[in-house]
Coordinates of N, CA and C in Angstrom, one line a residue:
X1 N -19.9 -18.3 -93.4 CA -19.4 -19.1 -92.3 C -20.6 -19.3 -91.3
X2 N -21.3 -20.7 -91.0 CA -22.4 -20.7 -90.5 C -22.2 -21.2 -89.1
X3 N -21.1 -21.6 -89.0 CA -20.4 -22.2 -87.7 C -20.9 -20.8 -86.9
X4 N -20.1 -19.9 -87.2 CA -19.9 -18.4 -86.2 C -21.4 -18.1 -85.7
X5 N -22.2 -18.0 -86.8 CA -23.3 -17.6 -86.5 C -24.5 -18.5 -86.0
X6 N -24.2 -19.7 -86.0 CA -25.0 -20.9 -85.2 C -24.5 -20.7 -83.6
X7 N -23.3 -20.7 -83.3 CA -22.8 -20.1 -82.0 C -23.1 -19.1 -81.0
X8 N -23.0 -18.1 -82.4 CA -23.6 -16.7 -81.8 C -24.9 -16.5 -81.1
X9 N -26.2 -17.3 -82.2 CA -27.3 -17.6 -81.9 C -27.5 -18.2 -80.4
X10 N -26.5 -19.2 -80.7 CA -26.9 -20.1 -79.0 C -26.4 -19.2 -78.4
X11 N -25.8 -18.9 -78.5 CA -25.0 -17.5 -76.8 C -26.0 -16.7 -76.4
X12 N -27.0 -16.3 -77.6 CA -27.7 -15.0 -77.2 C -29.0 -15.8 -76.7
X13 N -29.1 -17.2 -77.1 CA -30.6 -18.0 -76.3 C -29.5 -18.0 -74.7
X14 N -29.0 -18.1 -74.5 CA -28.8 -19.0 -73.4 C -28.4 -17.3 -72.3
X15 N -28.0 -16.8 -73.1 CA -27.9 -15.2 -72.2 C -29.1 -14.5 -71.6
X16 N -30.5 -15.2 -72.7 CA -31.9 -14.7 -72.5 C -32.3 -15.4 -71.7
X17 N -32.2 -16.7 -71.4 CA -32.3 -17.7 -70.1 C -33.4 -18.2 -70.5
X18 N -34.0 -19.3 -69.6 CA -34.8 -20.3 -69.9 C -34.6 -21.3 -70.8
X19 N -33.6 -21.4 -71.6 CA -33.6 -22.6 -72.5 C -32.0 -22.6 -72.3
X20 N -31.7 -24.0 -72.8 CA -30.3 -24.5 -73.0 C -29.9 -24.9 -74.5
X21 N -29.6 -24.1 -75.1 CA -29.5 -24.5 -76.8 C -27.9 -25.2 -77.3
X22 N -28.1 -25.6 -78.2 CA -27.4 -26.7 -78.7 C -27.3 -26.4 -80.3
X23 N -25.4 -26.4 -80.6 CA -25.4 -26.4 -81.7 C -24.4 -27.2 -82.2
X24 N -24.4 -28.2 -83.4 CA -24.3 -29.2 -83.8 C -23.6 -28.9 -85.3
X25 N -22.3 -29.5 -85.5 CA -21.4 -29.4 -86.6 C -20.7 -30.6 -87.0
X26 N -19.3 -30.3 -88.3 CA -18.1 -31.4 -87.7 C -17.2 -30.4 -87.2
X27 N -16.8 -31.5 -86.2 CA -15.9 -31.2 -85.5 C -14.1 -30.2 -86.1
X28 N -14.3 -30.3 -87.5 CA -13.2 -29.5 -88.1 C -13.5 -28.7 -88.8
X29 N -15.2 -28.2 -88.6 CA -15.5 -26.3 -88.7 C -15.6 -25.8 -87.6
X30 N -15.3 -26.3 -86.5 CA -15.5 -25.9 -85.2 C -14.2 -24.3 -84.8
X31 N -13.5 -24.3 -85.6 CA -12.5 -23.4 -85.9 C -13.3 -22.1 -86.3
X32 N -14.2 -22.5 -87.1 CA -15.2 -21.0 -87.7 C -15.8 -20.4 -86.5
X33 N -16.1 -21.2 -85.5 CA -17.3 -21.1 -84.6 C -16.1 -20.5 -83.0
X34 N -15.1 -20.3 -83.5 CA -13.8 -20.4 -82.3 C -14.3 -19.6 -81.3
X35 N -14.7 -18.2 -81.6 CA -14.7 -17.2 -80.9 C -16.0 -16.8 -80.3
X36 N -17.0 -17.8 -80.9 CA -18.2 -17.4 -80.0 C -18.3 -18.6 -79.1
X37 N -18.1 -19.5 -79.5 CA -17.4 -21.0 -78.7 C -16.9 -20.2 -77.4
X38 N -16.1 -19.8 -77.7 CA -14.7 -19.1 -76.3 C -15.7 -18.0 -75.7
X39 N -16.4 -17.2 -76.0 CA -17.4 -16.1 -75.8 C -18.3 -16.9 -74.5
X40 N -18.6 -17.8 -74.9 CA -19.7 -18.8 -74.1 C -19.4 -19.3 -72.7
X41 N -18.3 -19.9 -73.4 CA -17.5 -20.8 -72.1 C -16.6 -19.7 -71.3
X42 N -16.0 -18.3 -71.6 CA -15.6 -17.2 -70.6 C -17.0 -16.3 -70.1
X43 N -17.8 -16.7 -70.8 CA -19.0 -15.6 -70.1 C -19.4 -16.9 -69.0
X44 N -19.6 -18.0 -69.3 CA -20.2 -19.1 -68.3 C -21.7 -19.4 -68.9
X45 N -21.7 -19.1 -70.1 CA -23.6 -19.5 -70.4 C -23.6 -20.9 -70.7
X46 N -24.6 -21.1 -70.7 CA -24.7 -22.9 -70.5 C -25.2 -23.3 -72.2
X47 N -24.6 -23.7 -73.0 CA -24.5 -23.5 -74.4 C -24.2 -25.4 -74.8
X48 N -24.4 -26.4 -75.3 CA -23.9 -27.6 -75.5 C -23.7 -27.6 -77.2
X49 N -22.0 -27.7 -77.3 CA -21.9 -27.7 -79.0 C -20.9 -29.3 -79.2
X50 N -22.0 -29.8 -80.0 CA -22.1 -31.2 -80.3 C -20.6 -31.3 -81.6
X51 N -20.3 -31.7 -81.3 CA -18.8 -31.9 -82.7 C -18.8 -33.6 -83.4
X52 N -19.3 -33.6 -84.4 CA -19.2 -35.0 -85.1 C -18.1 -35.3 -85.8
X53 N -17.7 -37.0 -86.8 CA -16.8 -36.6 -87.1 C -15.6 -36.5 -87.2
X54 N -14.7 -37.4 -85.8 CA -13.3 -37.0 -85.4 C -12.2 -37.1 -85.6
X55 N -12.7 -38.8 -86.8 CA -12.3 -39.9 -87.1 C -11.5 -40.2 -88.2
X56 N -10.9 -41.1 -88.5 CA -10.5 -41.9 -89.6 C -11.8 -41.8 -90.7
X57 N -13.0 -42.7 -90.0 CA -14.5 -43.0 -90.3 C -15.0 -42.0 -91.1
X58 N -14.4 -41.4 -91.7 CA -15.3 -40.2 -92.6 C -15.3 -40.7 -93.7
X59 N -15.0 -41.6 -94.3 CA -15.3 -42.1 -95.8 C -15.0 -41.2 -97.0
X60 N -15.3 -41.1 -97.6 CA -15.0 -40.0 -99.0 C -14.2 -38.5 -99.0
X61 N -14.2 -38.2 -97.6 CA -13.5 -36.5 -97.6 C -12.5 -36.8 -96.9
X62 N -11.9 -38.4 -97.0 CA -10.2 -38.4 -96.1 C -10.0 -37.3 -95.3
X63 N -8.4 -37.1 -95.7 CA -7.5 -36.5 -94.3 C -7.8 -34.9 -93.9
X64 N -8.6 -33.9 -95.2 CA -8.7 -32.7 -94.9 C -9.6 -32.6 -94.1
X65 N -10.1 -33.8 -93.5 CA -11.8 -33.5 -92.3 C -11.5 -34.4 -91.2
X66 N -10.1 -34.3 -90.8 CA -9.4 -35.1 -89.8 C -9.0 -33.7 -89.1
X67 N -9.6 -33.2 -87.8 CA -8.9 -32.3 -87.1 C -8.0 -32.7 -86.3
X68 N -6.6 -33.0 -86.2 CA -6.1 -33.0 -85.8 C -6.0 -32.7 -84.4
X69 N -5.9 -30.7 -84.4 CA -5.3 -30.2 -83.6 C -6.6 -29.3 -82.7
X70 N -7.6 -29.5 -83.1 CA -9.4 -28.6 -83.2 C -9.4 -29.2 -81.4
X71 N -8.9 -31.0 -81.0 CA -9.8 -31.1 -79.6 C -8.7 -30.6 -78.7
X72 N -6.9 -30.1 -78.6 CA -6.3 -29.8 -78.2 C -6.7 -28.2 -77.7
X73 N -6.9 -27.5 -79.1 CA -7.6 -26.4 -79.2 C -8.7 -25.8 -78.1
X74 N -9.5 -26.4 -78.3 CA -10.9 -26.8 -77.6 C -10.7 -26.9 -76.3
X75 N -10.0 -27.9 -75.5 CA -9.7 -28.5 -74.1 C -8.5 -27.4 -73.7
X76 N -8.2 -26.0 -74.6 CA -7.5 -25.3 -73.6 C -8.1 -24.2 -73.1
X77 N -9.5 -24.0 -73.5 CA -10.3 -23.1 -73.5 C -11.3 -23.0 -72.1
X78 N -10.4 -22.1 -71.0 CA -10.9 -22.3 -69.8 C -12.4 -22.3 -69.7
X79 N -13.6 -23.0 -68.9 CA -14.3 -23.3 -68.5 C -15.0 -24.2 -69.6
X80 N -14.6 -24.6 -70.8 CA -15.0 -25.1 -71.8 C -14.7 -27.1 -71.6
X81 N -16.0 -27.7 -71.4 CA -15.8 -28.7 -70.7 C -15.7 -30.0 -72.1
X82 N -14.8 -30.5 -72.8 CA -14.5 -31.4 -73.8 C -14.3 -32.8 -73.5
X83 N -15.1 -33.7 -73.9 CA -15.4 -34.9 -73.4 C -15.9 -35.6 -74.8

């Protein structure tokens, strides 16, 4: 699961300071990545995780790469800014 550990990585740049790291997926593995996601946004480090993907628009991998429930998820996760 590379979600978790792409997260993890950014948490520990951005805990070292001087850089603002960015980590980039779709938006319905963002569930792998839950807990360092939430880690980020309760500690307050300045972390930007890009979610693509959200859509109908996915072409060939239909309805199982439709997250439904991933931005509800996401936007209840205090200090965690979803837009």
């Amino acid at each position: 699961v590379r979600e978790h550990g792409m997260a993890a990585i950014c948490n520990g740049l951005a805990a070292y300071g001087g850089l603002i790291p960015f980590g980039a997926t779709f938006l319905n593995f963002a569930g792998y990545a839950l807990g360092a996601m939430r880690l980020s946004a309760l500690s307050e480090v300045r972390v930007l995780y890009i979610m693509t993907h959200d859509s109908i628009g996915l072409g060939e991998d239909g309805p199982t790469h439709q997250p439904i429930g991933m931005l509800a998820t996401l936007r209840a996760i205090p200090n965690m800014y979803v837009f």
